[in-house]
CSV table of C-alpha atoms and ligand atoms in Angstrom, one decimal:
chain,number,residue,atom,x,y,z
T,11,MET,CA,12.3,4.4,-30.6
T,12,MET,CA,11.8,4.5,-26.8
T,13,ASN,CA,8.4,3.2,-25.5
T,14,PRO,CA,6.0,6.1,-24.4
T,15,ILE,CA,6.7,6.4,-20.4
T,16,ARG,CA,3.9,5.6,-18.2
T,17,MET,CA,3.4,6.1,-14.4
T,18,VAL,CA,2.5,2.2,-14.4
T,19,ASP,CA,3.1,0.3,-17.6
T,20,LEU,CA,0.7,-2.4,-17.3
T,21,VAL,CA,0.3,-3.0,-21.4
T,22,THR,CA,4.0,-4.1,-21.6
T,23,GLN,CA,3.9,-6.2,-18.4
T,24,TYR,CA,0.7,-8.1,-19.8
T,25,GLY,CA,2.5,-8.6,-23.0
T,26,ASN,CA,5.7,-10.3,-21.3
T,27,ILE,CA,3.4,-13.0,-19.8
T,28,GLN,CA,0.3,-12.8,-22.2
T,29,GLU,CA,0.5,-16.6,-23.1
T,30,GLU,CA,0.4,-17.5,-19.6
T,31,ILE,CA,-2.3,-15.2,-18.7
T,32,ASP,CA,-4.7,-15.7,-21.4
T,33,ALA,CA,-4.5,-19.5,-20.8
T,34,ALA,CA,-5.2,-19.1,-17.0
T,35,VAL,CA,-8.3,-16.7,-17.9
T,36,LEU,CA,-9.7,-19.2,-20.7
T,37,GLY,CA,-9.4,-22.1,-18.1
T,38,VAL,CA,-11.7,-20.3,-15.7
T,39,MET,CA,-14.2,-19.4,-18.6
T,40,LYS,CA,-14.4,-23.0,-19.6
T,41,SER,CA,-15.0,-24.2,-16.1
T,42,ALA,CA,-17.4,-21.6,-15.1
T,43,ALA,CA,-16.4,-21.7,-11.7
T,44,PHE,CA,-16.4,-18.0,-11.6
T,45,ILE,CA,-16.9,-17.5,-7.7
T,46,ASN,CA,-15.1,-19.7,-5.2
T,47,GLY,CA,-13.7,-22.0,-7.6
T,48,PRO,CA,-10.5,-23.9,-7.2
T,49,GLU,CA,-8.3,-20.7,-8.7
T,50,VAL,CA,-9.3,-18.8,-5.8
T,51,THR,CA,-8.2,-21.7,-3.2
T,52,ALA,CA,-5.0,-22.4,-5.1
T,53,PHE,CA,-4.0,-18.8,-5.3
T,54,GLN,CA,-4.8,-18.2,-1.4
T,55,GLN,CA,-2.6,-21.4,-0.8
T,56,ASN,CA,0.2,-19.9,-2.7
T,57,LEU,CA,0.1,-16.6,-1.3
T,58,GLU,CA,0.0,-18.2,2.4
T,59,LYS,CA,3.1,-20.2,1.3
T,60,TYR,CA,4.9,-17.0,-0.2
T,61,LEU,CA,4.1,-14.9,2.9
T,62,GLY,CA,4.7,-17.8,5.4
T,63,VAL,CA,1.4,-16.8,7.0
T,64,LYS,CA,-1.1,-19.4,8.1
T,65,HIS,CA,-4.4,-17.5,6.8
T,66,VAL,CA,-5.1,-15.4,3.5
T,67,ILE,CA,-8.7,-14.6,3.3
T,68,PRO,CA,-9.2,-13.2,-0.4
T,69,CYS,CA,-12.1,-10.4,-0.7
T,70,ALA,CA,-13.1,-7.9,-3.3
T,71,ASN,CA,-10.6,-5.0,-2.9
T,72,GLY,CA,-8.3,-3.3,-0.2
T,73,THR,CA,-11.0,-1.3,1.4
T,74,ASP,CA,-13.2,-4.2,1.9
T,75,ALA,CA,-10.0,-6.1,3.5
T,76,LEU,CA,-9.7,-3.1,6.1
T,77,GLN,CA,-13.3,-3.0,6.6
T,78,VAL,CA,-13.9,-6.7,7.2
T,79,SER,CA,-10.8,-6.6,9.5
T,80,MET,CA,-12.1,-3.9,11.8
T,81,MET,CA,-15.4,-5.5,11.8
T,82,ALA,CA,-14.0,-9.2,12.8
T,83,LEU,CA,-11.9,-7.4,15.6
T,84,GLU,CA,-15.6,-6.2,16.9
T,85,LEU,CA,-14.5,-2.5,17.0
T,86,LYS,CA,-17.5,-0.7,18.3
T,87,PRO,CA,-18.8,3.1,17.6
T,88,GLY,CA,-17.0,5.5,19.5
T,89,ASP,CA,-13.6,3.4,19.6
T,90,GLU,CA,-10.5,5.5,18.7
T,91,VAL,CA,-8.1,3.9,16.0
T,92,ILE,CA,-4.9,5.8,15.4
T,93,THR,CA,-3.7,6.2,11.9
T,94,THR,CA,-1.7,8.5,9.6
T,95,SER,CA,-3.1,11.3,8.1
T,96,PHE,CA,-0.3,11.0,5.0
T,97,THR,CA,-2.2,8.0,3.2
T,98,PHE,CA,-4.6,7.0,0.6
T,99,ILE,CA,-8.2,7.7,2.1
T,100,ALA,CA,-9.5,4.3,2.1
T,101,THR,CA,-7.6,3.7,5.5
T,102,ALA,CA,-9.6,6.4,7.3
T,103,GLU,CA,-12.6,5.9,5.1
T,104,VAL,CA,-13.5,2.7,6.6
T,105,ILE,CA,-12.9,3.7,10.3
T,106,ALA,CA,-15.4,6.6,9.7
T,107,LEU,CA,-17.9,4.2,7.7
T,108,LEU,CA,-17.8,1.9,10.9
T,109,GLY,CA,-18.8,5.0,13.1
T,110,LEU,CA,-15.2,4.4,14.7
T,111,THR,CA,-13.6,7.6,15.4
T,112,PRO,CA,-10.2,8.2,13.3
T,113,VAL,CA,-7.4,9.7,15.2
T,114,VAL,CA,-4.7,10.8,13.0
T,115,VAL,CA,-1.0,11.7,14.0
T,116,ASP,CA,2.1,13.0,12.1
T,117,VAL,CA,4.6,10.8,10.3
T,118,ASP,CA,8.5,10.2,10.2
T,119,PRO,CA,9.9,13.0,8.0
T,120,ASP,CA,12.5,10.4,6.2
T,121,THR,CA,10.3,7.3,5.5
T,122,PHE,CA,6.8,9.1,5.5
T,123,ASN,CA,5.4,6.5,7.8
T,124,ILE,CA,3.5,6.8,11.1
T,125,ASP,CA,5.8,8.2,13.8
T,126,PRO,CA,5.6,5.7,16.9
T,127,ASN,CA,6.2,8.4,19.4
T,128,ALA,CA,3.2,10.4,18.1
T,129,ILE,CA,1.2,7.2,18.3
T,130,ARG,CA,2.0,7.2,21.9
T,131,ARG,CA,1.2,10.6,22.6
T,132,ALA,CA,-2.4,10.3,20.9
T,133,ILE,CA,-3.4,7.2,23.0
T,134,THR,CA,-6.5,7.7,25.0
T,135,PRO,CA,-8.9,5.3,27.1
T,136,LYS,CA,-10.8,4.9,24.0
T,137,THR,CA,-8.1,4.0,21.9
T,138,LYS,CA,-8.7,0.2,20.6
T,139,ALA,CA,-6.4,-0.1,17.4
T,140,ILE,CA,-3.2,1.2,15.3
T,141,VAL,CA,-3.4,1.3,11.8
T,142,PRO,CA,0.1,1.7,10.5
T,143,VAL,CA,0.4,2.0,6.6
T,144,HIS,CA,3.3,0.7,4.9
T,145,LEU,CA,3.7,3.8,2.7
T,146,PHE,CA,5.2,3.6,-0.8
T,147,GLY,CA,6.6,0.1,0.0
T,148,GLN,CA,8.3,0.4,3.0
T,149,CYS,CA,7.2,-0.9,6.5
T,150,ALA,CA,6.4,1.2,9.3
T,151,ASP,CA,8.5,0.8,12.7
T,152,MET,CA,6.6,-2.2,13.5
T,153,GLU,CA,8.6,-3.5,16.3
T,154,GLU,CA,8.0,-0.1,18.2
T,155,ILE,CA,4.5,0.1,17.2
T,156,GLN,CA,3.9,-3.4,18.5
T,157,LYS,CA,5.5,-2.6,22.0
T,158,ILE,CA,3.1,0.3,22.1
T,159,ALA,CA,0.2,-2.0,21.4
T,160,ASP,CA,1.2,-4.7,23.9
T,161,GLU,CA,1.7,-1.9,26.5
T,162,PHE,CA,-1.8,-0.6,25.8
T,163,GLY,CA,-3.9,-3.8,24.9
T,164,LEU,CA,-4.4,-2.5,21.3
T,165,PHE,CA,-5.0,-4.5,18.1
T,166,VAL,CA,-2.7,-3.7,15.3
T,167,ILE,CA,-4.1,-3.7,11.6
T,168,GLU,CA,-1.3,-3.4,9.1
T,169,ASP,CA,-2.3,-1.6,5.7
T,170,ALA,CA,0.0,-3.3,3.4
T,171,CYS,CA,-1.7,-2.2,0.2
T,172,GLN,CA,1.4,-0.5,-1.2
T,173,SER,CA,4.0,-3.1,0.5
T,174,ILE,CA,3.4,-6.6,-0.6
T,175,GLY,CA,6.5,-8.7,-0.7
T,176,ALA,CA,8.3,-6.2,1.5
T,177,ASP,CA,10.5,-7.8,4.5
T,178,TYR,CA,10.4,-6.3,8.0
T,179,ILE,CA,13.6,-7.0,9.7
T,180,PHE,CA,13.7,-7.7,13.4
T,181,LYS,CA,16.4,-6.4,15.9
T,182,ASP,CA,17.4,-10.1,16.2
T,183,GLY,CA,17.7,-10.3,12.3
T,184,SER,CA,14.8,-12.4,11.8
T,185,ARG,CA,12.2,-11.4,9.0
T,186,LYS,CA,8.7,-11.3,8.2
T,187,LYS,CA,6.5,-10.2,5.3
T,188,SER,CA,4.9,-7.3,5.5
T,189,GLY,CA,1.2,-7.6,6.5
T,190,THR,CA,2.0,-10.7,8.7
T,191,ILE,CA,3.8,-9.0,11.5
T,192,SER,CA,0.9,-7.9,13.8
T,193,ASN,CA,-2.8,-9.2,14.5
T,194,ILE,CA,-4.1,-8.6,10.9
T,195,GLY,CA,-2.9,-7.5,7.6
T,196,CYS,CA,-4.6,-6.1,4.7
T,197,THR,CA,-3.6,-5.8,0.9
T,198,SER,CA,-5.0,-4.6,-2.5
T,199,PHE,CA,-4.7,-6.0,-6.0
T,200,PHE,CA,-5.7,-2.9,-7.4
T,201,PRO,CA,-4.2,-3.2,-11.1
T,202,SER,CA,-1.3,-0.8,-10.4
T,203,LYS,CA,-0.6,-2.2,-7.1
T,204,ASN,CA,2.8,-4.3,-6.9
T,205,LEU,CA,0.7,-7.6,-6.9
T,206,GLY,CA,-2.2,-6.3,-9.1
T,207,CYS,CA,-5.1,-8.1,-10.9
T,208,PHE,CA,-7.1,-7.0,-13.9
T,209,GLY,CA,-9.8,-5.4,-11.9
T,210,ASP,CA,-10.6,-5.1,-8.2
T,211,GLY,CA,-9.0,-7.5,-5.5
T,212,GLY,CA,-7.9,-7.5,-2.0
T,213,ALA,CA,-6.9,-10.0,0.8
T,214,ILE,CA,-6.7,-10.1,4.6
T,215,PHE,CA,-3.5,-12.0,6.1
T,216,THR,CA,-3.6,-13.4,9.9
T,217,ASN,CA,-2.0,-16.0,11.8
T,218,ASP,CA,-5.1,-16.1,14.3
T,219,ASP,CA,-7.5,-19.2,13.6
T,220,SER,CA,-10.3,-17.4,15.1
T,221,LEU,CA,-9.9,-14.2,13.5
T,222,ALA,CA,-9.4,-15.6,10.1
T,223,GLU,CA,-12.8,-17.6,10.7
T,224,ALA,CA,-14.6,-14.3,11.4
T,225,CYS,CA,-13.3,-12.5,8.5
T,226,ARG,CA,-14.3,-15.7,6.2
T,227,SER,CA,-17.6,-15.5,7.5
T,228,ILE,CA,-18.1,-11.7,7.4
T,229,ALA,CA,-16.9,-11.4,3.9
T,230,ASN,CA,-19.4,-13.9,2.9
T,231,HIS,CA,-22.6,-12.4,4.5
T,232,GLY,CA,-21.6,-13.3,8.2
T,233,MET,CA,-22.6,-16.9,7.2
T,234,VAL,CA,-20.9,-20.0,8.3
T,235,VAL,CA,-23.4,-22.7,7.6
T,236,ARG,CA,-25.1,-21.7,4.4
T,237,TYR,CA,-28.2,-19.5,5.1
T,238,TYR,CA,-27.7,-19.3,8.8
T,239,HIS,CA,-26.3,-15.8,9.4
T,240,ASP,CA,-24.7,-15.4,12.8
T,241,ARG,CA,-23.5,-11.8,12.2
T,242,VAL,CA,-23.9,-8.7,9.6
T,243,GLY,CA,-21.7,-9.4,7.2
T,244,VAL,CA,-20.8,-8.0,3.5
T,245,ASN,CA,-20.4,-9.2,0.2
T,246,SER,CA,-16.9,-9.3,-0.6
T,247,ARG,CA,-15.2,-11.9,-2.8
T,248,LEU,CA,-12.1,-12.5,-5.1
T,249,ASP,CA,-13.6,-13.5,-8.4
T,250,SER,CA,-11.6,-16.7,-9.9
T,251,ILE,CA,-10.7,-14.7,-13.0
T,252,GLN,CA,-8.6,-12.3,-10.8
T,253,ALA,CA,-7.5,-15.2,-8.6
T,254,ALA,CA,-6.3,-16.9,-11.9
T,255,ILE,CA,-4.5,-13.8,-13.0
T,256,LEU,CA,-3.0,-13.5,-9.8
T,257,ARG,CA,-1.7,-16.9,-9.5
T,258,VAL,CA,0.5,-16.4,-12.5
T,259,LYS,CA,1.7,-13.0,-11.2
T,260,LEU,CA,2.5,-14.2,-8.0
T,261,LYS,CA,5.1,-16.0,-9.5
T,262,TYR,CA,6.9,-13.1,-10.7
T,263,LEU,CA,6.3,-11.0,-7.7
T,264,ASP,CA,10.1,-11.1,-6.4
T,265,ASN,CA,11.1,-10.6,-10.1
T,266,TYR,CA,9.1,-7.6,-10.5
T,267,ILE,CA,10.2,-6.2,-7.0
T,268,SER,CA,14.0,-6.5,-8.2
T,269,ASN,CA,12.9,-4.7,-11.3
T,270,ARG,CA,11.3,-1.8,-9.2
T,271,GLN,CA,14.4,-1.8,-6.8
T,272,ASN,CA,17.0,-1.5,-9.7
T,273,ALA,CA,15.1,1.6,-11.2
T,274,ALA,CA,14.9,3.1,-7.9
T,275,ARG,CA,18.9,2.6,-7.6
T,276,ALA,CA,19.3,4.4,-11.1
T,277,TYR,CA,17.1,7.3,-9.9
T,278,ASN,CA,19.4,7.4,-6.7
T,279,GLU,CA,22.4,7.6,-8.3
T,280,ALA,CA,21.1,9.9,-10.9
T,281,PHE,CA,19.8,12.5,-8.2
T,282,ALA,CA,22.9,12.1,-5.7
T,283,ASP,CA,24.5,15.3,-6.5
T,284,PHE,CA,21.4,17.5,-6.1
T,285,PRO,CA,20.7,18.7,-2.6
T,286,GLN,CA,17.3,20.2,-3.8
T,287,LEU,CA,16.0,16.3,-4.3
T,288,GLN,CA,15.9,14.1,-1.2
T,289,THR,CA,15.7,10.4,-2.7
T,290,PRO,CA,13.7,7.8,-0.7
T,291,GLN,CA,15.2,7.3,2.8
T,292,GLU,CA,15.5,3.4,3.3
T,293,SER,CA,15.1,2.5,6.8
T,294,ALA,CA,17.2,-0.4,8.4
T,295,PHE,CA,14.2,-2.3,9.5
T,296,SER,CA,12.6,-2.7,6.1
T,297,THR,CA,13.3,-3.9,2.8
T,298,HIS,CA,11.7,-1.3,0.0
T,299,VAL,CA,9.5,-2.6,-2.8
T,300,PHE,CA,8.9,0.7,-4.3
T,301,HIS,CA,5.5,0.8,-5.1
T,302,GLN,CA,5.9,4.7,-5.5
T,303,TYR,CA,9.4,6.2,-6.1
T,304,THR,CA,8.7,9.7,-4.2
T,305,LEU,CA,11.4,12.5,-4.2
T,306,LEU,CA,11.2,15.1,-1.5
T,307,THR,CA,12.1,18.6,-3.2
T,308,THR,CA,13.5,21.7,-1.3
T,309,GLY,CA,13.9,25.1,-2.4
T,310,PHE,CA,11.7,25.2,-5.6
T,311,ASP,CA,8.1,24.6,-6.4
T,312,ARG,CA,7.3,21.1,-7.3
T,313,ASN,CA,4.4,21.8,-9.4
T,314,LYS,CA,6.8,23.8,-11.7
T,315,LEU,CA,9.0,20.5,-12.0
T,316,GLN,CA,5.5,18.5,-12.8
T,317,GLU,CA,4.8,20.9,-15.5
T,318,TYR,CA,8.3,20.7,-16.8
T,319,LEU,CA,8.2,17.0,-16.9
T,320,ALA,CA,4.9,16.8,-18.8
T,321,VAL,CA,6.4,19.0,-21.4
T,322,LYS,CA,9.1,16.4,-21.9
T,323,ASP,CA,6.4,13.6,-22.0
T,324,VAL,CA,7.4,12.3,-18.4
T,325,PRO,CA,4.2,11.8,-16.1
T,326,SER,CA,4.4,12.2,-12.5
T,327,MET,CA,1.9,12.3,-9.7
T,328,ILE,CA,1.4,13.7,-6.2
T,329,TYR,CA,0.8,11.5,-3.5
T,330,TYR,CA,-0.9,12.7,-1.6
T,331,PRO,CA,-1.6,16.7,-2.2
T,332,VAL,CA,-4.2,17.0,0.7
T,333,PRO,CA,-3.7,15.1,4.0
T,334,MET,CA,-6.7,13.2,5.4
T,335,HIS,CA,-7.5,15.7,8.3
T,336,LEU,CA,-7.5,18.7,5.6
T,337,GLN,CA,-10.1,16.6,3.2
T,338,LYS,CA,-13.8,18.3,3.0
T,339,ALA,CA,-15.4,14.9,4.2
T,340,TYR,CA,-13.1,14.5,7.1
T,341,THR,CA,-13.6,18.2,8.6
T,342,ASP,CA,-13.6,17.7,12.3
T,343,PRO,CA,-13.4,20.4,15.1
T,344,ARG,CA,-10.3,18.5,16.7
T,345,TYR,CA,-8.1,19.1,13.7
T,346,LYS,CA,-6.5,22.2,11.8
T,347,ASP,CA,-4.3,23.4,9.4
T,348,GLY,CA,-0.9,23.3,11.0
T,349,ASP,CA,-1.6,20.0,13.4
T,350,PHE,CA,0.6,17.8,11.7
T,351,PRO,CA,3.4,20.0,10.2
T,352,ILE,CA,5.8,17.0,8.7
T,353,THR,CA,2.5,15.6,6.7
T,354,GLU,CA,1.4,19.1,5.7
T,355,SER,CA,5.0,20.0,4.5
T,356,LEU,CA,5.2,16.5,2.7
T,357,SER,CA,1.9,17.1,0.8
T,358,LYS,CA,3.3,20.3,-0.4
T,359,SER,CA,6.7,19.2,-1.6
T,360,VAL,CA,6.8,15.4,-2.5
T,361,ILE,CA,6.8,14.0,-6.3
T,362,SER,CA,6.5,10.7,-7.4
T,363,LEU,CA,8.1,9.8,-10.6
T,364,PRO,CA,7.3,6.6,-13.2
T,365,MET,CA,7.8,3.5,-11.5
T,366,HIS,CA,7.0,-0.1,-12.4
T,367,THR,CA,8.5,-3.3,-13.5
T,368,GLU,CA,9.3,-2.5,-17.1
T,369,LEU,CA,11.1,0.6,-16.8
T,370,SER,CA,13.8,0.5,-19.4
T,371,PRO,CA,17.2,2.1,-19.1
T,372,ASP,CA,16.7,4.8,-22.1
T,373,GLN,CA,13.6,5.6,-20.3
T,374,ILE,CA,15.2,6.1,-16.9
T,375,ASP,CA,17.6,8.4,-18.7
T,376,HIS,CA,15.1,10.3,-20.3
T,377,ILE,CA,13.3,10.7,-16.9
T,378,THR,CA,16.5,11.4,-14.9
T,379,GLN,CA,18.0,13.9,-17.4
T,380,SER,CA,14.6,15.8,-17.8
T,381,VAL,CA,14.6,16.2,-13.7
T,382,ILE,CA,18.0,17.4,-13.7
T,383,ALA,CA,17.7,19.7,-16.7
T,384,PHE,CA,14.7,21.4,-14.6
T,385,ILE,CA,17.0,21.5,-11.2
T,386,LYS,CA,20.0,23.2,-13.3
T,387,SER,CA,17.8,25.9,-15.1
T,388,ASN,CA,16.7,27.0,-11.8
T,389,PHE,CA,19.6,26.9,-9.5
B,407,PLP,C1,-5.1,1.3,-2.8
B,407,PLP,C2,-4.9,1.2,-1.4
B,407,PLP,C3,-5.9,1.0,-0.5
B,407,PLP,C4,-7.3,0.4,-1.1
B,407,PLP,O1,-7.1,-0.5,-1.8
B,407,PLP,P1,-8.2,-0.9,-3.0
B,407,PLP,O2,-8.1,-2.1,-3.3
B,407,PLP,O3,-8.3,0.3,-4.1
B,407,PLP,O4,-9.7,-0.8,-2.3
B,407,PLP,C5,-6.1,1.1,0.9
B,407,PLP,N1,-4.8,1.9,1.5
B,407,PLP,C6,-3.7,2.1,0.9
B,407,PLP,C7,-2.9,2.7,1.3
B,407,PLP,C8,-3.7,2.1,-0.5
B,407,PLP,O5,-2.6,2.3,-1.4
């Protein structure tokens, strides 16, 4: 019998590495080094090595990673930060929380990532930083974005919450891991992310020594020397149990990525003959780690497909149904419906299929056959 299909199957994934995870967690409990213990340092060092980056600063979640980064860059109220409207809200949320001004721009219609030309057009004398999001597991056009940043003296903060392990491929053929390309990168270890823990977690990446020191201090109440507070900080830590789990799972990350890529390839092949379904477009400058497998539909109502799949016990999700600039909390007289046509059209026509490290061939068959049956019955 086929296992039930889930968007993300963390139950089966845990089962496959249970002994190692259980031993790692028990080890922390026996040591009682719950905060900033040796497991945190060991995971941090292993991740630095994996990413080829000088500093990894673990913190409590991906949202905090973004906030601490912006605080470390000393962005000030009124500074404009350019980002994409087609993302998870956390990106814009921290910009707004810090009193900075989020300036959103449209995306590339094929990769769904921020459009460098649109960034260029949005720059004003108040612009201080760009936050590209490597959406669904594929890097934004970083070489072009960095060129714009250099030209205008802007910081670049990569939101790599969905892309850990993805390679950016430069024009000269050299590679860097996503999140390590610009001034500072942020990731999330939320359970469903590609490297997920068993609760909340996150990290900041940088090659800049003084930025790293600032981030470490801000994430720890603004302290450098204990009980001497040089700046206003926050309390944002990765706890040792999560670090111990992540240290085990990091060993499997490349395997997990290739499982996702194999599932994506099977989907792509199954959908190749259906013009109503545009499969994920992979850019020449990035590998794709398929945090999500997202179809762009044309000529039919994707909500009807979602309903049809639900009846077949195939879960699906809409990432994201409402762009940031049309969210109630972010209503802004500068923006109205129609301002970002590509983002708005994507939010009405994308659908994400189950994507995880444990999808079996029979599950993939059932999913693709269900999608195809819907298409055939409508055309
Ligand atoms: C998940 C995610 C975040 C936030 O991470 P948390 O750990 O949930 O705070 C930020 N940006 C993007 C693009 C994400 O996918």
